Amino acid sequence: MYLYSLSLQPPTAVNRAICGHFTGGKMEEICVARGRILELFKPNVTTRKLVSIFKQEVFGVVRKIVSFRLTGYTKDFIAVGSDSGRIVILEYAHESNCFVKVHQETYGKTGVRRTTPGDYVAGDPKGRAVMVGGIEKMKFVYILNRDSENKLTISSPLEAHKAHTILFDMIALDAGYDNPLFACIEVDFGEEDAPNSAISSGNYTKLLTLYEMDLGLNHVVRQHADPIDESAHMLIAVPGIPDGPGGVLVCSYNCVTYRKISHTELKCNFPVRYGSENEPLFVSCATTHTGKDFFFFILQSSKGDLYRVELKCTGELAHGLTVQYFDTVPPATSICITNNGFLFTASEFGNHGLYRFRSNWEDDKESPKTYSTNPLETMTCFHPRKLKNLVQTDDISNAALISQIKVEDLLGEGEPQIYALCGKSDRSLLRVFRHGLSTSERANSVMPGSPSGVWTLKKNYADKYDSYLVVSFSNTTLVLSIGDKVAEVPNSGFDSTQSTLHTGLLEDGSIMQVCANKIVHIKPNGKIVMWQTTGVIQYATSNERQLVVSLEGGELIYFELDSVNQLSEVEKKLSESEIVCLSIGAIPKGRQRCPFLAIGENDRTVKILSLDPESCLSRISIQTLPGPVQSICLVEMQDTNHPEELQLYLHVGLVNGVLLRTAVDSVTGALSDSRTRFLGTRPIQLLKAKINGEPGMIALSSKTWLCYNYMSKYMATPLTTEHFDFASNFSSEQCPEGIVGTRGGVLRIITPEHLGEVFSQTVVPLDYTPRKILVDSLTKNLLILQADHRCYTTEERANIRKKIIEEHPDADYEALTEREIGYPRAPSGKWASCLRILSPKDLKTQMLTEFTDNEVVLSMAFVSFTAYPGVTFLVLGSAKNFALHPRSCEAAYISLYKFTDGKNMSILYKMPVEDIPLAFLEFQGQMLVGVGSILRLYEIGKKRLLKKCENKNFSSPISSIVASQNRIFVSDISESIHVLKYKKDENQLYVFADDVLPRWITSFSLLDFDTIVGTDKFENVFVLRLPPGCDEEADEDPTASKFKWESGYLNGAAFKMEQICQYHIGDVATSIQKVRLSPGSSECLMYGTAMGALGVLVPFETREEVDFFIHFEMYLRLENISAVGRDHLSYRSYYVPVKDVVDGDLCEEYGRLSYKQQKLLSDELDRNPSEIIKKLEDMRNKIM
């Protein structure tokens, strides 16, 4: 078995965000690190949205990124700390639209280790040095400079190690043009055998340590070390002269302290929420903003409250520190402020946010404020509120943390929906993913009949927005104006008594209307010129200077706009067959006409005709089609081989729902490189469109599809809306990039959103962290099990809030929802859990049951028993007063409910057991239960479950059970997967096979009778298969004594499963399932990850595919694509060598290479670049 791994949705969680002038423009961009992805955003000042410039897979783990700028440069560089064991300096390259390595210096081993630097990186504000450090001991400093060609240079590493030292934070101080200074929070834990060391005594002291990079002597000096509060956890550099006094802010529990050598210490408390006075407040992230004559800091607490910190100073002397409550936003991992007034928050869970500062934010005098002159014992309290100083303008989807996915078609749409449990605590969500782009409806209107066509027109070609909407019916035409109000246009010049076949705008501002028996040419001055036909016009196509019509019998008539702006007949031709469709492309830049016309005929052919005056309407090339043609479209789009160039493509929509895309040579008109894609069950109608400001196409079938280029990639994606019968581009001030379409007698205007994404999302808020999801097979209802540690129940939270309001009344606070302000923190050992039943149709809650008395439900399953045929039972596993470490509980229960109508539960009994039941499975009319580390078989009784047999040979708690016939596959927490057999005659469960590696399993699924696929906590996915013949050998031993008493080898079972495939994903996969994502697509394995990614593993179908992609991947590895210097083979073999899995994400990086690199690589494979890109598209199209 060989698999092809491909990411459908990249990781959405952000572990670090920075801002800077990376592209060299005036406005700052935002660079985010998403684990193994670097992405660059640019805030659009007009729309106030974040626009993605590019995404870049680095094939490594990005641990820290910082920006810096050399003096005199106009753009910033990025220093990256990763798992590659190298410091990497990145620079944005305009020509390739990605980050490229400027320098790469090796300093240690690969991987994420305590002593290997990379967790902490700090860059000098003047761009003179970079320090990189590890969690323990090791720190290096690199000197940055410029050579004679003004290019960045980097020195050899200078050591700043300190043995027996743990590093908590590191920053670069603003020392002006003095020697660079770096500040660290350190703890010296000493020798283990030293009597007074921290590691032996348990008493430790945190130190604020300053390291000076002496540029003159070329070495690093540990200049200063002062003890600080033991709760100190974050450092913030204070701007130096001329903006500020320099120094550092030290954040510790409940206060922030200003520290500077030979300067008085300034300390100021944080305002805290009412009800949280006794809880420690710590800072999770911070940012600094420097203006022309001011600077300030924005700090965020772990609850999401933002604080504005100001330092009053005169020259180098600071004389006051203030902290003011600013606003409350969701807790973030990183925040940053751009120079054009935007605040970006990378949320831990839930969507990331983009906020704009209100114009009067500096005049906020009412918010609680504390001063460094106040006594530290005094406490200032406040109520969180709705946004006052900020306005949210955009959000970016963040699906982290996905705890489980369920892929099923519960709505009968023909394609499955992906139900993903995401988030944590008050930021928990159920996200429903569907293949396609999401849309927002801007207008909906009922028409007087069923339209037969719809078009939009501008007044002039240079206009930005459309002015007219033309709707054709069977015997009339309606012309509407587009503006603040839509109204019928009187005296439009259109023949309103006939149906319109085609209309278009000419370059002189005139409009043409093509009817069945005439062509109406409406001049800008209102003059109308008509051209009557001798036959019936069936089809027409045009651009700004050319018009072609086809009449019954196959006659073609070609018109051009002449020197006096009249439509003049140029040529006529009688076609060999009946014409069923035709299309003409846009006029290339610098040309007077489009040189080609495409016609589709009823003999299943498409022909390219010349429009050159010397050979007008003569055939240039022909393509035979696999089915009858419905429509064709000539569109000039970005060339996938040469992204900087445009390529003319012929798109052919067939009656059977297949779309063909063929390249047309711009000189000869020859057809080449044909690609196919199945779009739907209805005949395809094709229409030109402008998508994201570039030429694109709308394809109408059983769904409405958009075909466009995004980040140098060709994409064909359906819209998650009702399909249209007719559609056209729509552009107005209120809707700059929309689509107008009709279905039946309804006209709708929609706007596609989130271009470039594969899935649209519907979101349902949940109360607690979702743990498990089940589907009721009868009603298709969703059962979601939710549980949270250190959380109060709904009733308890309501009482706490009521008490706070009674003591400190505030109407605005009372109006806030819990999701806006977060849940209060409960003590350790306190649990809240509930069971929610949702209808998949409207996603509304049918039933919600909350568990009380500190009982947490951790597992559930549907089971049926032989004694009760036709009755479905819901079984829940719960624990009372559950403690995580050490793992213990006061009591554990198995609760059995009779489940009826998809939403009604009646309890039969609740049976105590000796350990927490984490896994259930119906098995041969009985029930298998993982009770702690015991696998037990139960039969139903009248008052309790009856124990039939058990196996106690598991070393850790059982987490999941899957069965096939009489085989039972069991995963425990830390010892991988075990295969058991149940001998009914002897009533015994015995293990006959297991894995050779002790994997920490997160999820696994059965592929066939012998094969399983699983994922573990170390970011691996693997396929295991039982050795042939093991089943027969087990059956030959009727007493099963061989498997009961013989330990086999490696202290395990007698048989070991063979490893078929192995692959490191680079993210913790929490759920995996065998699915088919669309009708006619290949079966694949779909997984969801902790960082919100969705990916698939699809099997290769032929040996030729396997050979090609293995060699293709091998050659791509030689290109050293990783932007962080990580070896690709080593990365995909992080813990276990990669085996029989091809990295599709690496293969798709081929499109980012220059054409010269593409050509060299394709020559090695005896292919051309077009063939390789076609194969990559085919692999993606196999999936959906």
Short mmCIF file of N, CA and C in Angstrom, two decimals, residues 1049-1166:
data_model
loop_
_atom_site.label_atom_id
_atom_site.label_comp_id
_atom_site.label_asym_id
_atom_site.label_seq_id
_atom_site.Cartn_x
_atom_site.Cartn_y
_atom_site.Cartn_z
N TYR A 1049 7.49 -12.72 21.92
CA TYR A 1049 8.79 -12.05 22.01
C TYR A 1049 8.57 -10.57 22.30
N LEU A 1050 9.61 -9.92 22.75
CA LEU A 1050 9.55 -8.52 23.17
C LEU A 1050 8.53 -8.34 24.30
N ASN A 1051 8.34 -9.38 25.10
CA ASN A 1051 7.39 -9.33 26.22
C ASN A 1051 5.99 -8.94 25.79
N GLY A 1052 5.64 -9.32 24.59
CA GLY A 1052 4.32 -8.97 24.08
C GLY A 1052 3.60 -10.20 23.59
N ALA A 1053 2.72 -10.00 22.62
CA ALA A 1053 1.92 -11.09 22.08
C ALA A 1053 2.77 -11.97 21.16
N ALA A 1054 2.18 -13.12 20.79
CA ALA A 1054 2.90 -14.07 19.96
C ALA A 1054 3.13 -13.54 18.55
N PHE A 1055 2.23 -12.70 18.04
CA PHE A 1055 2.36 -12.15 16.70
C PHE A 1055 2.50 -10.63 16.79
N LYS A 1056 3.28 -10.09 15.86
CA LYS A 1056 3.48 -8.64 15.79
C LYS A 1056 2.92 -8.12 14.47
N MET A 1057 2.19 -7.01 14.56
CA MET A 1057 1.65 -6.39 13.35
C MET A 1057 2.77 -5.76 12.53
N GLU A 1058 2.64 -5.86 11.23
CA GLU A 1058 3.64 -5.31 10.32
C GLU A 1058 3.32 -3.85 10.03
N GLN A 1059 4.35 -3.05 9.99
CA GLN A 1059 4.17 -1.63 9.67
C GLN A 1059 4.13 -1.47 8.15
N ILE A 1060 2.98 -1.05 7.62
CA ILE A 1060 2.81 -0.90 6.18
C ILE A 1060 3.17 0.51 5.73
N CYS A 1061 2.70 1.51 6.47
CA CYS A 1061 2.97 2.91 6.13
C CYS A 1061 3.30 3.67 7.41
N GLN A 1062 4.12 4.69 7.28
CA GLN A 1062 4.50 5.54 8.41
C GLN A 1062 4.78 6.94 7.89
N TYR A 1063 4.29 7.96 8.62
CA TYR A 1063 4.43 9.34 8.13
C TYR A 1063 4.26 10.30 9.29
N HIS A 1064 5.13 11.31 9.34
CA HIS A 1064 5.02 12.36 10.36
C HIS A 1064 4.26 13.54 9.76
N ILE A 1065 3.10 13.86 10.34
CA ILE A 1065 2.24 14.92 9.81
C ILE A 1065 2.80 16.30 10.13
N GLY A 1066 3.36 16.46 11.33
CA GLY A 1066 3.80 17.77 11.78
C GLY A 1066 2.76 18.47 12.63
N ASP A 1067 1.74 17.72 13.04
CA ASP A 1067 0.66 18.25 13.87
C ASP A 1067 -0.02 17.04 14.50
N VAL A 1068 -0.54 17.19 15.71
CA VAL A 1068 -1.16 16.06 16.41
C VAL A 1068 -2.53 15.78 15.80
N ALA A 1069 -2.64 14.66 15.10
CA ALA A 1069 -3.94 14.25 14.55
C ALA A 1069 -4.77 13.64 15.67
N THR A 1070 -5.94 14.18 15.90
CA THR A 1070 -6.78 13.73 17.01
C THR A 1070 -7.89 12.80 16.57
N SER A 1071 -8.13 12.70 15.24
CA SER A 1071 -9.22 11.86 14.75
C SER A 1071 -8.92 11.47 13.31
N ILE A 1072 -9.23 10.23 12.95
CA ILE A 1072 -9.02 9.77 11.57
C ILE A 1072 -10.17 8.86 11.18
N GLN A 1073 -10.59 8.94 9.92
CA GLN A 1073 -11.77 8.22 9.46
C GLN A 1073 -11.65 7.92 7.98
N LYS A 1074 -12.13 6.73 7.56
CA LYS A 1074 -12.16 6.38 6.14
C LYS A 1074 -13.42 6.98 5.52
N VAL A 1075 -13.25 7.79 4.46
CA VAL A 1075 -14.38 8.54 3.90
C VAL A 1075 -14.30 8.56 2.37
N ARG A 1076 -15.41 8.98 1.77
CA ARG A 1076 -15.48 9.34 0.34
C ARG A 1076 -16.10 10.73 0.29
N LEU A 1077 -15.32 11.73 -0.12
CA LEU A 1077 -15.73 13.12 0.05
C LEU A 1077 -16.67 13.64 -1.03
N SER A 1078 -16.81 12.94 -2.14
CA SER A 1078 -17.75 13.36 -3.18
C SER A 1078 -18.11 12.16 -4.03
N PRO A 1079 -19.26 12.19 -4.70
CA PRO A 1079 -19.64 11.06 -5.56
C PRO A 1079 -18.59 10.85 -6.66
N GLY A 1080 -18.18 9.62 -6.83
CA GLY A 1080 -17.20 9.31 -7.87
C GLY A 1080 -15.76 9.51 -7.46
N SER A 1081 -15.50 10.07 -6.27
CA SER A 1081 -14.13 10.28 -5.82
C SER A 1081 -13.58 9.00 -5.19
N SER A 1082 -12.27 8.99 -4.97
CA SER A 1082 -11.63 7.83 -4.36
C SER A 1082 -11.87 7.83 -2.85
N GLU A 1083 -11.87 6.63 -2.28
CA GLU A 1083 -11.90 6.53 -0.83
C GLU A 1083 -10.57 7.03 -0.28
N CYS A 1084 -10.63 7.72 0.84
CA CYS A 1084 -9.40 8.25 1.42
C CYS A 1084 -9.54 8.25 2.94
N LEU A 1085 -8.43 8.52 3.60
CA LEU A 1085 -8.40 8.63 5.05
C LEU A 1085 -8.31 10.10 5.42
N MET A 1086 -9.29 10.59 6.15
CA MET A 1086 -9.32 12.00 6.51
C MET A 1086 -9.03 12.15 8.00
N TYR A 1087 -8.20 13.16 8.33
CA TYR A 1087 -7.85 13.40 9.73
C TYR A 1087 -8.00 14.87 10.06
N GLY A 1088 -8.24 15.15 11.34
CA GLY A 1088 -8.26 16.51 11.86
C GLY A 1088 -7.20 16.64 12.93
N THR A 1089 -6.63 17.83 13.08
CA THR A 1089 -5.48 18.00 13.97
C THR A 1089 -5.75 19.04 15.05
N ALA A 1090 -4.84 19.06 16.01
CA ALA A 1090 -4.97 19.98 17.15
C ALA A 1090 -4.86 21.43 16.72
N MET A 1091 -4.14 21.73 15.63
CA MET A 1091 -4.00 23.11 15.17
C MET A 1091 -5.04 23.49 14.12
N GLY A 1092 -6.07 22.65 13.96
CA GLY A 1092 -7.19 23.02 13.10
C GLY A 1092 -7.03 22.61 11.65
N ALA A 1093 -6.05 21.77 11.32
CA ALA A 1093 -5.85 21.35 9.93
C ALA A 1093 -6.74 20.16 9.60
N LEU A 1094 -7.10 20.05 8.32
CA LEU A 1094 -7.79 18.88 7.79
C LEU A 1094 -6.94 18.33 6.65
N GLY A 1095 -6.66 17.05 6.70
CA GLY A 1095 -5.82 16.44 5.67
C GLY A 1095 -6.34 15.08 5.29
N VAL A 1096 -5.82 14.55 4.18
CA VAL A 1096 -6.24 13.24 3.70
C VAL A 1096 -5.02 12.42 3.30
N LEU A 1097 -5.21 11.12 3.32
CA LEU A 1097 -4.26 10.16 2.77
C LEU A 1097 -5.03 9.34 1.75
N VAL A 1098 -4.65 9.44 0.49
CA VAL A 1098 -5.37 8.76 -0.58
C VAL A 1098 -4.47 7.69 -1.19
N PRO A 1099 -4.96 6.47 -1.39
CA PRO A 1099 -4.10 5.40 -1.93
C PRO A 1099 -3.88 5.59 -3.43
N PHE A 1100 -2.68 5.24 -3.87
CA PHE A 1100 -2.39 5.22 -5.31
C PHE A 1100 -3.09 4.02 -5.93
N GLU A 1101 -3.51 4.19 -7.19
CA GLU A 1101 -4.27 3.14 -7.85
C GLU A 1101 -3.42 2.29 -8.78
N THR A 1102 -2.31 2.82 -9.28
CA THR A 1102 -1.48 2.08 -10.23
C THR A 1102 -0.02 2.13 -9.81
N ARG A 1103 0.72 1.15 -10.28
CA ARG A 1103 2.15 1.13 -9.99
C ARG A 1103 2.86 2.28 -10.69
N GLU A 1104 2.35 2.69 -11.85
CA GLU A 1104 2.95 3.80 -12.58
C GLU A 1104 2.87 5.09 -11.77
N GLU A 1105 1.73 5.31 -11.10
CA GLU A 1105 1.57 6.49 -10.24
C GLU A 1105 2.57 6.45 -9.09
N VAL A 1106 2.72 5.28 -8.48
CA VAL A 1106 3.65 5.13 -7.35
C VAL A 1106 5.07 5.47 -7.78
N ASP A 1107 5.51 4.88 -8.89
CA ASP A 1107 6.89 5.13 -9.37
C ASP A 1107 7.12 6.60 -9.68
N PHE A 1108 6.14 7.22 -10.34
CA PHE A 1108 6.30 8.62 -10.71
C PHE A 1108 6.43 9.50 -9.47
N PHE A 1109 5.52 9.36 -8.52
CA PHE A 1109 5.51 10.27 -7.38
C PHE A 1109 6.67 10.00 -6.42
N ILE A 1110 7.11 8.77 -6.31
CA ILE A 1110 8.28 8.50 -5.46
C ILE A 1110 9.51 9.21 -6.02
N HIS A 1111 9.72 9.12 -7.33
CA HIS A 1111 10.87 9.78 -7.95
C HIS A 1111 10.69 11.30 -7.95
N PHE A 1112 9.46 11.75 -8.16
CA PHE A 1112 9.19 13.19 -8.15
C PHE A 1112 9.49 13.79 -6.79
N GLU A 1113 9.04 13.12 -5.73
CA GLU A 1113 9.32 13.58 -4.37
C GLU A 1113 10.83 13.57 -4.09
N MET A 1114 11.52 12.56 -4.57
CA MET A 1114 12.96 12.47 -4.35
C MET A 1114 13.70 13.64 -4.97
N TYR A 1115 13.34 14.01 -6.19
CA TYR A 1115 14.00 15.14 -6.85
C TYR A 1115 13.64 16.47 -6.19
N LEU A 1116 12.40 16.60 -5.72
CA LEU A 1116 12.00 17.83 -5.04
C LEU A 1116 12.77 18.02 -3.74
N ARG A 1117 13.06 16.93 -3.04
CA ARG A 1117 13.83 17.04 -1.80
C ARG A 1117 15.20 17.65 -2.05
N LEU A 1118 15.74 17.41 -3.23
CA LEU A 1118 17.07 17.94 -3.55
C LEU A 1118 17.05 19.44 -3.77
N GLU A 1119 15.85 20.02 -3.96
CA GLU A 1119 15.75 21.46 -4.21
C GLU A 1119 15.88 22.28 -2.93
N ASN A 1120 15.90 21.59 -1.77
CA ASN A 1120 16.06 22.28 -0.47
C ASN A 1120 15.01 23.38 -0.30
N ILE A 1121 13.74 22.96 -0.39
CA ILE A 1121 12.63 23.90 -0.40
C ILE A 1121 12.37 24.52 0.97
N SER A 1122 12.71 23.83 2.05
CA SER A 1122 12.37 24.31 3.39
C SER A 1122 12.96 25.68 3.66
N ALA A 1123 12.10 26.61 4.08
CA ALA A 1123 12.55 27.98 4.36
C ALA A 1123 13.28 28.09 5.69
N VAL A 1124 13.21 27.04 6.52
CA VAL A 1124 13.90 27.09 7.81
C VAL A 1124 15.12 26.17 7.83
N GLY A 1125 15.47 25.61 6.68
CA GLY A 1125 16.66 24.78 6.61
C GLY A 1125 16.49 23.37 7.14
N ARG A 1126 15.24 22.90 7.23
CA ARG A 1126 14.98 21.54 7.74
C ARG A 1126 15.10 20.54 6.60
N ASP A 1127 15.79 19.44 6.83
CA ASP A 1127 15.85 18.37 5.84
C ASP A 1127 14.49 17.69 5.78
N HIS A 1128 13.94 17.59 4.58
CA HIS A 1128 12.57 17.10 4.43
C HIS A 1128 12.43 15.65 4.86
N LEU A 1129 13.34 14.80 4.43
CA LEU A 1129 13.26 13.39 4.78
C LEU A 1129 13.37 13.20 6.29
N SER A 1130 14.24 13.97 6.92
CA SER A 1130 14.38 13.90 8.37
C SER A 1130 13.12 14.39 9.08
N TYR A 1131 12.48 15.42 8.53
CA TYR A 1131 11.27 15.97 9.14
C TYR A 1131 10.12 14.97 9.08
N ARG A 1132 9.93 14.35 7.94
CA ARG A 1132 8.84 13.37 7.80
C ARG A 1132 9.16 12.06 8.52
N SER A 1133 10.39 11.90 9.00
CA SER A 1133 10.80 10.71 9.76
C SER A 1133 11.18 11.11 11.18
N TYR A 1134 10.39 11.98 11.78
CA TYR A 1134 10.75 12.59 13.07
C TYR A 1134 11.06 11.55 14.14
N TYR A 1135 10.18 10.56 14.28
CA TYR A 1135 10.36 9.53 15.31
C TYR A 1135 10.56 8.15 14.71
N VAL A 1136 9.91 7.88 13.59
CA VAL A 1136 10.03 6.60 12.90
C VAL A 1136 10.27 6.90 11.42
N PRO A 1137 11.17 6.19 10.74
CA PRO A 1137 11.43 6.49 9.32
C PRO A 1137 10.16 6.44 8.48
N VAL A 1138 10.00 7.43 7.62
CA VAL A 1138 8.83 7.48 6.74
C VAL A 1138 8.84 6.26 5.83
N LYS A 1139 7.64 5.72 5.58
CA LYS A 1139 7.55 4.49 4.79
C LYS A 1139 6.31 4.53 3.91
N ASP A 1140 6.52 4.47 2.60
CA ASP A 1140 5.46 4.27 1.60
C ASP A 1140 4.38 5.34 1.65
N VAL A 1141 4.75 6.57 2.00
CA VAL A 1141 3.83 7.71 1.95
C VAL A 1141 4.53 8.84 1.21
N VAL A 1142 3.87 9.38 0.19
CA VAL A 1142 4.41 10.50 -0.58
C VAL A 1142 3.82 11.80 -0.03
N ASP A 1143 4.67 12.79 0.17
CA ASP A 1143 4.25 14.07 0.72
C ASP A 1143 3.65 14.93 -0.39
N GLY A 1144 2.32 14.99 -0.44
CA GLY A 1144 1.65 15.79 -1.47
C GLY A 1144 1.87 17.27 -1.30
N ASP A 1145 2.03 17.74 -0.06
CA ASP A 1145 2.30 19.16 0.16
C ASP A 1145 3.64 19.55 -0.44
N LEU A 1146 4.62 18.67 -0.35
CA LEU A 1146 5.91 18.94 -0.98
C LEU A 1146 5.76 18.92 -2.50
N CYS A 1147 5.01 17.97 -3.03
CA CYS A 1147 4.82 17.88 -4.48
C CYS A 1147 4.16 19.14 -5.02
N GLU A 1148 3.21 19.70 -4.27
CA GLU A 1148 2.52 20.89 -4.76
C GLU A 1148 3.38 22.14 -4.68
N GLU A 1149 4.52 22.07 -3.99
CA GLU A 1149 5.48 23.18 -4.01
C GLU A 1149 6.14 23.32 -5.37
N TYR A 1150 5.98 22.33 -6.23
CA TYR A 1150 6.53 22.39 -7.60
C TYR A 1150 6.03 23.63 -8.33
N GLY A 1151 4.77 24.00 -8.10
CA GLY A 1151 4.21 25.17 -8.76
C GLY A 1151 4.86 26.47 -8.34
N ARG A 1152 5.54 26.50 -7.18
CA ARG A 1152 6.21 27.72 -6.71
C ARG A 1152 7.59 27.89 -7.32
N LEU A 1153 8.14 26.82 -7.87
CA LEU A 1153 9.48 26.92 -8.43
C LEU A 1153 9.48 27.78 -9.69
N SER A 1154 10.61 28.33 -10.00
CA SER A 1154 10.73 29.07 -11.26
C SER A 1154 10.61 28.10 -12.42
N TYR A 1155 10.27 28.63 -13.59
CA TYR A 1155 10.09 27.74 -14.75
C TYR A 1155 11.38 27.01 -15.09
N LYS A 1156 12.51 27.65 -14.88
CA LYS A 1156 13.80 27.00 -15.16
C LYS A 1156 13.98 25.79 -14.25
N GLN A 1157 13.66 25.95 -12.95
CA GLN A 1157 13.76 24.81 -12.03
C GLN A 1157 12.75 23.73 -12.38
N GLN A 1158 11.53 24.15 -12.75
CA GLN A 1158 10.52 23.18 -13.15
C GLN A 1158 10.98 22.36 -14.35
N LYS A 1159 11.58 23.05 -15.32
CA LYS A 1159 12.02 22.37 -16.54
C LYS A 1159 13.15 21.39 -16.24
N LEU A 1160 14.10 21.79 -15.39
CA LEU A 1160 15.20 20.90 -15.06
C LEU A 1160 14.69 19.66 -14.34
N LEU A 1161 13.76 19.86 -13.42
CA LEU A 1161 13.24 18.72 -12.67
C LEU A 1161 12.40 17.81 -13.56
N SER A 1162 11.58 18.39 -14.43
CA SER A 1162 10.74 17.57 -15.31
C SER A 1162 11.58 16.80 -16.32
N ASP A 1163 12.71 17.36 -16.74
CA ASP A 1163 13.60 16.64 -17.66
C ASP A 1163 14.17 15.39 -17.00
N GLU A 1164 14.42 15.48 -15.69
CA GLU A 1164 14.91 14.30 -14.97
C GLU A 1164 13.89 13.17 -14.99
N LEU A 1165 12.61 13.52 -15.09
CA LEU A 1165 11.54 12.53 -15.09
C LEU A 1165 11.05 12.22 -16.50
N ASP A 1166 11.72 12.80 -17.52
CA ASP A 1166 11.32 12.61 -18.93
C ASP A 1166 9.89 13.07 -19.17
#
